[in-house]
Short mmCIF file of C-alpha atoms in Angstrom, two decimals:
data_model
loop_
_atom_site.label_atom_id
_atom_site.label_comp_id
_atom_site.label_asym_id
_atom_site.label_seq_id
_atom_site.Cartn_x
_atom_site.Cartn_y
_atom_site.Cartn_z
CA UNK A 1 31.99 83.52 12.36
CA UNK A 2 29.57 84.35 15.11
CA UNK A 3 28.03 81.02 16.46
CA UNK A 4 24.90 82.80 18.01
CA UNK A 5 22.46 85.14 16.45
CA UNK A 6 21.29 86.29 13.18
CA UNK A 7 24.10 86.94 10.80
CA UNK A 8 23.27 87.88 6.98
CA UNK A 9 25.57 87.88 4.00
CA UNK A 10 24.40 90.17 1.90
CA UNK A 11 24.99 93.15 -0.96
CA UNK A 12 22.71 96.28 -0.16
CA UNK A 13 21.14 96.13 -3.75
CA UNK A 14 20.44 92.70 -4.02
CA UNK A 15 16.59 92.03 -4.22
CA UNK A 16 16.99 88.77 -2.70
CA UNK A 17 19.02 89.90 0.14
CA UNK A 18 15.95 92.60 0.77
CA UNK A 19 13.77 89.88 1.07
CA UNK A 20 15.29 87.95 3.76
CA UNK A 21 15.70 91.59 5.45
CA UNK A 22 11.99 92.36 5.59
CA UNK A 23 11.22 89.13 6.89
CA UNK A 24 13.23 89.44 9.65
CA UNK A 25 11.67 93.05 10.47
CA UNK A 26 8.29 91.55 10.00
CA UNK A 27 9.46 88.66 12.82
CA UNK A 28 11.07 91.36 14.74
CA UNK A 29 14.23 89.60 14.74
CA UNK A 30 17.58 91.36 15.79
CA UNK A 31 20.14 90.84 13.08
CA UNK A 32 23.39 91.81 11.72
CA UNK A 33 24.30 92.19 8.17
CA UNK A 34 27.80 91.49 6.17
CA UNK A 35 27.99 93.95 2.84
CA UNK A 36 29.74 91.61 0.12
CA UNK A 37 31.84 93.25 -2.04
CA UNK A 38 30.42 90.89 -5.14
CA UNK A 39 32.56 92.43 -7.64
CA UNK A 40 35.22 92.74 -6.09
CA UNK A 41 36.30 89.96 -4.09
CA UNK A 42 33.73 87.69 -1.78
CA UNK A 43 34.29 86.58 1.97
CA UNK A 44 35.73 83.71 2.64
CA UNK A 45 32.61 83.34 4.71
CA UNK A 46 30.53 83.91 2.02
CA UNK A 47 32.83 81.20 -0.34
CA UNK A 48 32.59 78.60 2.99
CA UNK A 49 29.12 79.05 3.65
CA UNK A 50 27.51 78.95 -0.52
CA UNK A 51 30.29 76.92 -1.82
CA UNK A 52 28.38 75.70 -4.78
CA UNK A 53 26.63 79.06 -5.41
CA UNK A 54 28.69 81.57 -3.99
CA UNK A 55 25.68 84.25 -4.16
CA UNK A 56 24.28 86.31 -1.61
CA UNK A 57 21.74 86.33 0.43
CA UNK A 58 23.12 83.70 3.14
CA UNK A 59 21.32 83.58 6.41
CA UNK A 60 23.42 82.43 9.10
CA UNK A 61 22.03 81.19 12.31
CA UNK A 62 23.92 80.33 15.21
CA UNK A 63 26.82 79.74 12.79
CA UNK A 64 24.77 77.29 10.38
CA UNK A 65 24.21 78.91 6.93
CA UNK A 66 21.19 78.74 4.56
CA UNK A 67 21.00 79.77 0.61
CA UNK A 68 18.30 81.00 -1.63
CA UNK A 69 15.85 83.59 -0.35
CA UNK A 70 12.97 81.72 -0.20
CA UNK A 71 14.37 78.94 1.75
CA UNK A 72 15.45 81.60 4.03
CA UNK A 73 12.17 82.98 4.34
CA UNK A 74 10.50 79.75 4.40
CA UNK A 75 13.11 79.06 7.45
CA UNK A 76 12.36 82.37 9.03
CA UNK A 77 9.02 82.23 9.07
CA UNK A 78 9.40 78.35 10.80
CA UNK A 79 11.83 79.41 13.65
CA UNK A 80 9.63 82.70 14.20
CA UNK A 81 6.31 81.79 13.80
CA UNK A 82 5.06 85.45 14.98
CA UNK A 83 3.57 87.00 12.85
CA UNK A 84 3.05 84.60 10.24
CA UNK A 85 4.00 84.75 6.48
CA UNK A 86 2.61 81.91 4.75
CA UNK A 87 -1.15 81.42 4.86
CA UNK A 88 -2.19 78.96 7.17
CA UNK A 89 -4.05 76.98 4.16
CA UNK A 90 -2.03 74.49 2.87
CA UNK A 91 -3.97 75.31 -0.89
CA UNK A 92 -3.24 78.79 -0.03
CA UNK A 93 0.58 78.16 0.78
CA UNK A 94 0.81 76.04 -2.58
CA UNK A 95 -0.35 79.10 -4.62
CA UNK A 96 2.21 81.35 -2.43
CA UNK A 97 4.98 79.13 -3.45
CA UNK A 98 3.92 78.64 -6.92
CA UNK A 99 3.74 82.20 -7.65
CA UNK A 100 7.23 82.55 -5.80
CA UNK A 101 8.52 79.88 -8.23
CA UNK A 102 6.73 82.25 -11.06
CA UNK A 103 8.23 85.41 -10.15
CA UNK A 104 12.07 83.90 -9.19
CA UNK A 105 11.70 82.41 -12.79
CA UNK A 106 10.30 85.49 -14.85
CA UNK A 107 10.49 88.73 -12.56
CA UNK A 108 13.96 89.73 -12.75
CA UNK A 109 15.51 88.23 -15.28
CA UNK A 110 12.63 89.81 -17.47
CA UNK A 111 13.66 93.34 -16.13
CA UNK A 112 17.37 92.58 -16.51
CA UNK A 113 16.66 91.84 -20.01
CA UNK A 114 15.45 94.90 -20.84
CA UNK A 115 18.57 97.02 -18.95
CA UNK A 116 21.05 94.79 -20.70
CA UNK A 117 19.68 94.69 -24.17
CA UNK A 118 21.56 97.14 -26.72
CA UNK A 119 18.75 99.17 -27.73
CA UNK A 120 16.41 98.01 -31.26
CA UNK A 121 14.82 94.53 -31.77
CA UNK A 122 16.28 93.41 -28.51
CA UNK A 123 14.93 96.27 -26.84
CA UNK A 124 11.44 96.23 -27.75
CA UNK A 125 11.42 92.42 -27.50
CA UNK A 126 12.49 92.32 -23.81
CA UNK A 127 9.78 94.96 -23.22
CA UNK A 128 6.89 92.99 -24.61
CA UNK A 129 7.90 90.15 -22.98
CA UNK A 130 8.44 91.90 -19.58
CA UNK A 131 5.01 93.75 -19.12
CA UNK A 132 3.38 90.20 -20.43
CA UNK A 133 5.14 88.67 -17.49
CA UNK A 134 4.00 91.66 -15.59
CA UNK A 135 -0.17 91.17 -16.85
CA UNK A 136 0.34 87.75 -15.28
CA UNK A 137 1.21 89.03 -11.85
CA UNK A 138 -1.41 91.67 -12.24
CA UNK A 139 -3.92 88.90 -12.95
CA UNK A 140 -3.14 87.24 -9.55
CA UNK A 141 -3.11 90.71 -7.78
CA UNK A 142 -6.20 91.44 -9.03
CA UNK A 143 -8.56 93.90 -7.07
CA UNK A 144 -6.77 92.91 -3.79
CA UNK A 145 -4.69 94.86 -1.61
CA UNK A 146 -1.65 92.45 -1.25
CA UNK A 147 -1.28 89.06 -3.09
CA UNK A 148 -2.27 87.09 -0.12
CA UNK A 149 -5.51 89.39 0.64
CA UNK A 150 -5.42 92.17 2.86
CA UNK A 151 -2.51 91.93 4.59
CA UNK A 152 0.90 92.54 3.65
CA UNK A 153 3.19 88.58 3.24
CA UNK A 154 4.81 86.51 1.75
CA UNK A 155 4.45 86.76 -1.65
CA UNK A 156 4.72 90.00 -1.02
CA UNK A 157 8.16 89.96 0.42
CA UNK A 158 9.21 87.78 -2.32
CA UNK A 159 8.00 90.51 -5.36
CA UNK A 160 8.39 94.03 -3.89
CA UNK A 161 12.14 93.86 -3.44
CA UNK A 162 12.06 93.22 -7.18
CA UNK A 163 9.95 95.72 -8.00
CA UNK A 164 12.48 98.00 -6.82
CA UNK A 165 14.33 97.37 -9.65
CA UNK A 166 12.02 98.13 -12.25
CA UNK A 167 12.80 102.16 -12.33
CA UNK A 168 16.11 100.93 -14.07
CA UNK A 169 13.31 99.00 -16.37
CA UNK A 170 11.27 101.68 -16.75
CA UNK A 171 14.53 104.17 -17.63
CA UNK A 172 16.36 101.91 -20.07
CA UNK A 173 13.10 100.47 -22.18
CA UNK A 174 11.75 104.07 -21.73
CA UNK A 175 8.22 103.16 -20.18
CA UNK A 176 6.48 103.30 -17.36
CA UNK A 177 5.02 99.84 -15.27
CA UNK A 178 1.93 102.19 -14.34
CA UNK A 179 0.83 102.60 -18.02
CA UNK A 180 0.35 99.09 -18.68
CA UNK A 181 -0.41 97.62 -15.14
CA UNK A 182 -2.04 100.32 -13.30
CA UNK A 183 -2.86 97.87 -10.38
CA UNK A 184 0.99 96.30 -9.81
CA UNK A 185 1.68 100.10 -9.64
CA UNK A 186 -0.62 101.19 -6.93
CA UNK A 187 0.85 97.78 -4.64
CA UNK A 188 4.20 99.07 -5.32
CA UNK A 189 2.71 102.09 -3.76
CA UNK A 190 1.28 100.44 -0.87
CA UNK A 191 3.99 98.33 0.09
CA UNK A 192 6.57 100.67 -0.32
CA UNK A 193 3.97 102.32 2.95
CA UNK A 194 5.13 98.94 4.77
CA UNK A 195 7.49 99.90 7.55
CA UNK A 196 9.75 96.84 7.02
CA UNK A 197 9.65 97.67 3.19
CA UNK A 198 10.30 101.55 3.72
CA UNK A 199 13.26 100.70 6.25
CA UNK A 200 15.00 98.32 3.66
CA UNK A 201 13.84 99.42 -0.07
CA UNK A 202 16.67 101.52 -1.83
CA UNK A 203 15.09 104.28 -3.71
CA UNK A 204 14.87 103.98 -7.28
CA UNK A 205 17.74 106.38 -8.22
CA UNK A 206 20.26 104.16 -6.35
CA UNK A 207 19.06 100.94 -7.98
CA UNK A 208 19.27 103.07 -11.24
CA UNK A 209 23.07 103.49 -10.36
CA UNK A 210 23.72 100.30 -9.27
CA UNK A 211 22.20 99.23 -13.05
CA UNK A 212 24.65 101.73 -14.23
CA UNK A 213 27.61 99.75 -13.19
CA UNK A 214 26.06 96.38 -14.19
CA UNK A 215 25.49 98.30 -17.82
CA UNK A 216 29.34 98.78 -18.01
CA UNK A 217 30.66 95.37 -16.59
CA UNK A 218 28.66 93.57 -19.60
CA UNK A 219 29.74 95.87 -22.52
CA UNK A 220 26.24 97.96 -22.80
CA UNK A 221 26.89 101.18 -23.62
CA UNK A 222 25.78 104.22 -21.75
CA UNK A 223 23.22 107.00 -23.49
CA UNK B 1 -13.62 67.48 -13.55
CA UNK B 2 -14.03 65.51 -10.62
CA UNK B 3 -14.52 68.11 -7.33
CA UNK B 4 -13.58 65.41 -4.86
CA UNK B 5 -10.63 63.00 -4.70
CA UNK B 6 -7.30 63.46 -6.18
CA UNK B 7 -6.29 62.98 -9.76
CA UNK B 8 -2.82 63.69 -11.08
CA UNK B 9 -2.24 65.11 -14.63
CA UNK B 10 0.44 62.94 -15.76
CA UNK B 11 2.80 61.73 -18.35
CA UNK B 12 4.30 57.96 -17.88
CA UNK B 13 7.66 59.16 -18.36
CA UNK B 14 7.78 62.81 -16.47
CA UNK B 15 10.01 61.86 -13.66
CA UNK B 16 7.96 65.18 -12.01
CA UNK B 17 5.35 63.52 -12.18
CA UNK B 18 6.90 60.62 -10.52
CA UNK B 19 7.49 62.71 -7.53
CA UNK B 20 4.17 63.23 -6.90
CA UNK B 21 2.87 59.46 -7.36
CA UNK B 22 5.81 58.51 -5.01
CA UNK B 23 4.45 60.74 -2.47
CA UNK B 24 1.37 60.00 -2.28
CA UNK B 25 1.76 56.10 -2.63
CA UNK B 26 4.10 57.02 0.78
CA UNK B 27 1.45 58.76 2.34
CA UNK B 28 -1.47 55.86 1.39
CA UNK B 29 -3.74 58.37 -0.33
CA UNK B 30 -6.16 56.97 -3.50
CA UNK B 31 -5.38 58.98 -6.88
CA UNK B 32 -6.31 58.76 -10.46
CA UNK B 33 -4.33 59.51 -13.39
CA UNK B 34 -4.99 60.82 -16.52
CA UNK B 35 -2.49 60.67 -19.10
CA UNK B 36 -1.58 63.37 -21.16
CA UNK B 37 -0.37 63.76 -24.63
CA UNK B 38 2.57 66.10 -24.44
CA UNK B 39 3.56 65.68 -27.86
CA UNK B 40 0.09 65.76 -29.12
CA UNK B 41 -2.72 67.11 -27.91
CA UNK B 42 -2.58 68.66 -24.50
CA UNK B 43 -6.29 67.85 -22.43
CA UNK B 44 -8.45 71.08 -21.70
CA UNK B 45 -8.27 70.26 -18.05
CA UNK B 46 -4.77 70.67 -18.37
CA UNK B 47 -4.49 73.81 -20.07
CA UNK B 48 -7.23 75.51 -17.93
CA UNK B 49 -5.30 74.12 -14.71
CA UNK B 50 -2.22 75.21 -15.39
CA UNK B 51 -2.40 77.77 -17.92
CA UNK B 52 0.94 79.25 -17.64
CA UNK B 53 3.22 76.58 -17.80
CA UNK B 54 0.67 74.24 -19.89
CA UNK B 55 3.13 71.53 -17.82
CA UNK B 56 2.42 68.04 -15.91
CA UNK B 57 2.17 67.29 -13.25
CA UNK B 58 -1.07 69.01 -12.09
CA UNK B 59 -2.20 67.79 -8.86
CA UNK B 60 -5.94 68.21 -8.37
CA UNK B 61 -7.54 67.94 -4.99
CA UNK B 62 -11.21 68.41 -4.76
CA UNK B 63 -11.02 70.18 -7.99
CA UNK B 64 -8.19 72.78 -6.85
CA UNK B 65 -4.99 72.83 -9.02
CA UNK B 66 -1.82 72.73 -7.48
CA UNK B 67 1.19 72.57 -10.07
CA UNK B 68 5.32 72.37 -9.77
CA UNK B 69 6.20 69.15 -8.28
CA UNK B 70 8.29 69.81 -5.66
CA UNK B 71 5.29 72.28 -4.42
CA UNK B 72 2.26 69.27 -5.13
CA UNK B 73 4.75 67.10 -2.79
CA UNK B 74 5.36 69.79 -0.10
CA UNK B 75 1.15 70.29 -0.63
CA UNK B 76 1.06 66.34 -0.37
CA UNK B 77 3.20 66.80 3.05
CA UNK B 78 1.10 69.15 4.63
CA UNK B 79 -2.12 67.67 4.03
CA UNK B 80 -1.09 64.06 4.76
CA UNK B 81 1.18 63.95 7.68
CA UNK B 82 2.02 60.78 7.85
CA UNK B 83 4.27 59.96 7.37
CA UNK B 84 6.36 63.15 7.00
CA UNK B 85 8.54 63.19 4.32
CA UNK B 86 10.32 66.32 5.43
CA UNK B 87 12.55 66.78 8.15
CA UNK B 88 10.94 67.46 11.65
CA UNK B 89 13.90 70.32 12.25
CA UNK B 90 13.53 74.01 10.61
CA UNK B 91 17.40 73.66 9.48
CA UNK B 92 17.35 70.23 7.83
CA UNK B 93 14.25 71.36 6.06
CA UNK B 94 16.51 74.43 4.57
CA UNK B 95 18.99 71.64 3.85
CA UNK B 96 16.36 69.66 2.17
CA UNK B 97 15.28 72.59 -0.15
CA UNK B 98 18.73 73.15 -1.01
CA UNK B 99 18.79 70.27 -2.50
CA UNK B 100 15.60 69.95 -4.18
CA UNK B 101 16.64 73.94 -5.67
CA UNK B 102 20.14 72.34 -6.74
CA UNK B 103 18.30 69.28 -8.48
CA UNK B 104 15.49 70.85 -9.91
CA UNK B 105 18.53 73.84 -11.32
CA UNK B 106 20.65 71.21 -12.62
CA UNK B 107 20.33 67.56 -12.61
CA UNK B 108 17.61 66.58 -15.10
CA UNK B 109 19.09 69.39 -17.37
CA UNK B 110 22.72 68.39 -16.51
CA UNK B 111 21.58 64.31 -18.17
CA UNK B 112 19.18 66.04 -21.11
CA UNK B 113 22.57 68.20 -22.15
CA UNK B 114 24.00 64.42 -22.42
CA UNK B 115 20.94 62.84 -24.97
CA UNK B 116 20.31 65.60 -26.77
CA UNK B 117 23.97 66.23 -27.75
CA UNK B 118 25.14 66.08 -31.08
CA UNK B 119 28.61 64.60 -30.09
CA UNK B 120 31.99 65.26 -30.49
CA UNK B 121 33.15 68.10 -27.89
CA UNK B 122 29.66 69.12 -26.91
CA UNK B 123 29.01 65.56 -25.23
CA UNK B 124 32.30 65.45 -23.79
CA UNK B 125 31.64 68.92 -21.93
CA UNK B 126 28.27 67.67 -21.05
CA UNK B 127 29.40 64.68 -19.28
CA UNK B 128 31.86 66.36 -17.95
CA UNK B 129 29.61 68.54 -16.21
CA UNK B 130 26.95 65.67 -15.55
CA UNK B 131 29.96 63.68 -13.68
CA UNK B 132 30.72 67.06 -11.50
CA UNK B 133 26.96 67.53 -10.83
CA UNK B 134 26.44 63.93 -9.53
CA UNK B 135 29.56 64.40 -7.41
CA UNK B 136 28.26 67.66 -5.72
CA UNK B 137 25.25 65.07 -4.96
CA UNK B 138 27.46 62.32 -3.83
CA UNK B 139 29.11 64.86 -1.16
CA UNK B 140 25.67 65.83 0.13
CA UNK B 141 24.55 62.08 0.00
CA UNK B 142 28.22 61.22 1.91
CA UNK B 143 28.05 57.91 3.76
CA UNK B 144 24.18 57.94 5.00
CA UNK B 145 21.75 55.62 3.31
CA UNK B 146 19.25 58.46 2.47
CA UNK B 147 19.91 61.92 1.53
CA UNK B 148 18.01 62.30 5.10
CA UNK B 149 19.70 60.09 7.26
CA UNK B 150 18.41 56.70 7.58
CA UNK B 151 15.06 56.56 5.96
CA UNK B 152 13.71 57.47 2.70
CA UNK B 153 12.36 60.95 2.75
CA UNK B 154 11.95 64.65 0.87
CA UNK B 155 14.82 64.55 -1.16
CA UNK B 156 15.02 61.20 -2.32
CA UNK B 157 11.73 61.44 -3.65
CA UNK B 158 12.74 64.98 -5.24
CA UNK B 159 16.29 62.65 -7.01
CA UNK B 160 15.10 58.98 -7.49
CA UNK B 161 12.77 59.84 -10.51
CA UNK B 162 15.30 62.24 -12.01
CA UNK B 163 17.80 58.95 -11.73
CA UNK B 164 15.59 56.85 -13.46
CA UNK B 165 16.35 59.04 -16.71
CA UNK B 166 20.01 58.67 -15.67
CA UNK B 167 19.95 55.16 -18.03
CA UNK B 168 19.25 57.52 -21.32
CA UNK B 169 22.42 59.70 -20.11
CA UNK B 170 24.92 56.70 -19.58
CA UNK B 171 23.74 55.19 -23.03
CA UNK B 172 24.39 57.87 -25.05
CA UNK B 173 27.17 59.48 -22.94
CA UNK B 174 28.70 55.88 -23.16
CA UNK B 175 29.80 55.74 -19.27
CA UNK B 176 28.51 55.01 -16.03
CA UNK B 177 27.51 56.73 -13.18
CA UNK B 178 28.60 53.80 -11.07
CA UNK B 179 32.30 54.12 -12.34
CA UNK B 180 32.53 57.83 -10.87
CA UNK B 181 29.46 58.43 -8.45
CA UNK B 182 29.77 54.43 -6.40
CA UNK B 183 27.66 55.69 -3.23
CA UNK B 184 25.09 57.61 -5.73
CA UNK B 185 24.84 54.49 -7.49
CA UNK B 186 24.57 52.40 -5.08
CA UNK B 187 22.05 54.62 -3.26
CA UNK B 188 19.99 54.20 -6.05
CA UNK B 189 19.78 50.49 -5.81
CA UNK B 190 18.91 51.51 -2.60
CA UNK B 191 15.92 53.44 -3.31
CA UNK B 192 14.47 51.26 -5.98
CA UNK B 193 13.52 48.57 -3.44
CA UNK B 194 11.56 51.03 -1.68
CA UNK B 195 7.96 50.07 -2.65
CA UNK B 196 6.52 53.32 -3.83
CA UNK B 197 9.18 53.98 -6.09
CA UNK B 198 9.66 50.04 -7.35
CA UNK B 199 6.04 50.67 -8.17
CA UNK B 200 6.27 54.28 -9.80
CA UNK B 201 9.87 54.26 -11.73
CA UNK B 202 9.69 52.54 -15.09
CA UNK B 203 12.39 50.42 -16.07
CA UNK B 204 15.72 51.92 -17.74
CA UNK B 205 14.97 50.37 -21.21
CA UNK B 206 11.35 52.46 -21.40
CA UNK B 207 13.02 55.52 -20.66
CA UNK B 208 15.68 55.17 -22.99
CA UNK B 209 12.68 54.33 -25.63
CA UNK B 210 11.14 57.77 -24.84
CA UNK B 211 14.27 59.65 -24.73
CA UNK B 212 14.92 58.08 -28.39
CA UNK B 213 11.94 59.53 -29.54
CA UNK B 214 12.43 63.03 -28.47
CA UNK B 215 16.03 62.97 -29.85
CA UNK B 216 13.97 62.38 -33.22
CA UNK B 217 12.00 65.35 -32.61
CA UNK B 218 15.04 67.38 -31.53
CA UNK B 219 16.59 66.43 -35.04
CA UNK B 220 19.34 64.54 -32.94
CA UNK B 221 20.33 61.46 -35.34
CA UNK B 222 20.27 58.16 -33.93
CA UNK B 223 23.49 55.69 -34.40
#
């Protein structure tokens, strides 16, 4: 293990790994990444460092490790103040993280739903449910650029790199996010303009391959 | 609504809730309560405040609604620095979020799983991983008097409240933490001296009188 620097444990498709990656191009911080093999076997750096989660992202600095991408965001954006993240209002940070704890409890989950279901009932439910979840965000967006105003931050960071995801969404429940939530769409749009987010983002057909894989580890059946 | 001053949407029992009134009793600020009716009627102010989860605790200050407790204390933090309940280094403030992640994920669910079981092999496995929880807890706790260091702090006010439901778990689990988790329990002991929380945290016996009455409406049968 390095004991100085940036280190990142990470797997190239994971939305929360991209998260911790942006931030650190925001902060212009040098670092180096780890790819995790997470179905194969994991690192016994990753095992040492995550021991009771033994997911990635892990951000290791100078040697001492931190879990759960917005902790490590929240930690990057202490250590590098430059440019900041977080609003500087402390109401304005408490609606950051409470839309962070929103979208790490609905976001992905509600688009995995919908690429894991087996098609029917299941299917349509997961969709409903999804672009409800998705009205919600839409309704804090609102006629803003970015979710913090008019520049590109944190919650930001914290929702795009989900957002990748959704073309596997969009392919599996057969719909498309800019139908139903024609201003989540155009922010998509404009972040994916970001530099940090261009640089880091997977394109869509990659995450749609990735899916592919999950779709056969968990029994779901390919078209 | 009052647009100045703080008042807490509350519930007696909602060891959330508890976090919050510990914090601010730390930090010497004035609050009202209003109690809510979870199981009956939920207020207006409530429902307009925190329309999404329709959950206490709401924190309002000067009218603006903050909601998630371990965001109303880190609000509490920012606004009232003294004195600070989180760490003064970057790292141990990851560390402390860790924690508060790993509670909120698992310990208040990880004692429910124990008093809303049925019996039989369902509350042995849910003691069983109770018991494992609270050591992961103890290990992180080790031999310091705080989850800090030596005062009380950030994540004892995130765990103490969550404890105080631990009486509930150990009644109808029929064990005790003290017999597997010493340092936990004794820590505590520890923190129930502290005057915010020997102020805040209701006695074991009205907790176990609450957590009788949502077995009831859970269809769990009493002895």
């Amino acid at each position: 293990m390095p004991k100085e620097g940036v280190k990142l444990l990470d797997m190239w498709a994971s939305p929360f790994g991209m998260r911790a990656k942006i931030a650190l191009l925001e902060k212009g911080v040098d670092y180096e990444t780890q790819e995790e093999d997470l179905f194969g076997g994991k690192s016994d750096l990753l095992l040492s460092s995550n021991p009771i989660y033994q997911k990635v992202p892990v951000l290791l600095h100078d040697g001492k490790p931190m879990v759960e991408s917005s902790n490590i965001v929240a930690y990057i954006d202490e250590v590098w103040p430059n440019p900041p993240l977080m609003p500087a209002c402390a109401y304005d940070r408490a609606r950051a993280r409470f839309w962070t704890h929103y979208i790490d409890d609905k976001l992905f989950s509600g688009g995995r739903d919908i690429w894991l279901s087996k098609g029917g009932e299941e299917l349509e439910v997961a969709k409903k449910e999804f672009i409800e979840i998705l009205k919600v965000l839409e309704g804090a967006l609102s006629d803003k650029d970015y979710f913090g105003g008019d520049s590109f931050g944190y919650v930001d960071i914290m929702t795009i790199p989900i957002a990748s995801w959704f073309p596997a969404s969009e392919k599996y429940g057969n719909f498309k996010v800019e139908d139903h939530c024609p201003k989540i769409s155009a922010w998509i749009k404009r972040c994916m303009e970001v530099d940090s987010v261009a640089k880091i983002v997977p394109e869509g057909e990659k995450i749609c391959g990735c899916v592919a894989y999950i779709r056969k580890l968990n029994g779901v059946a390919e078209e």
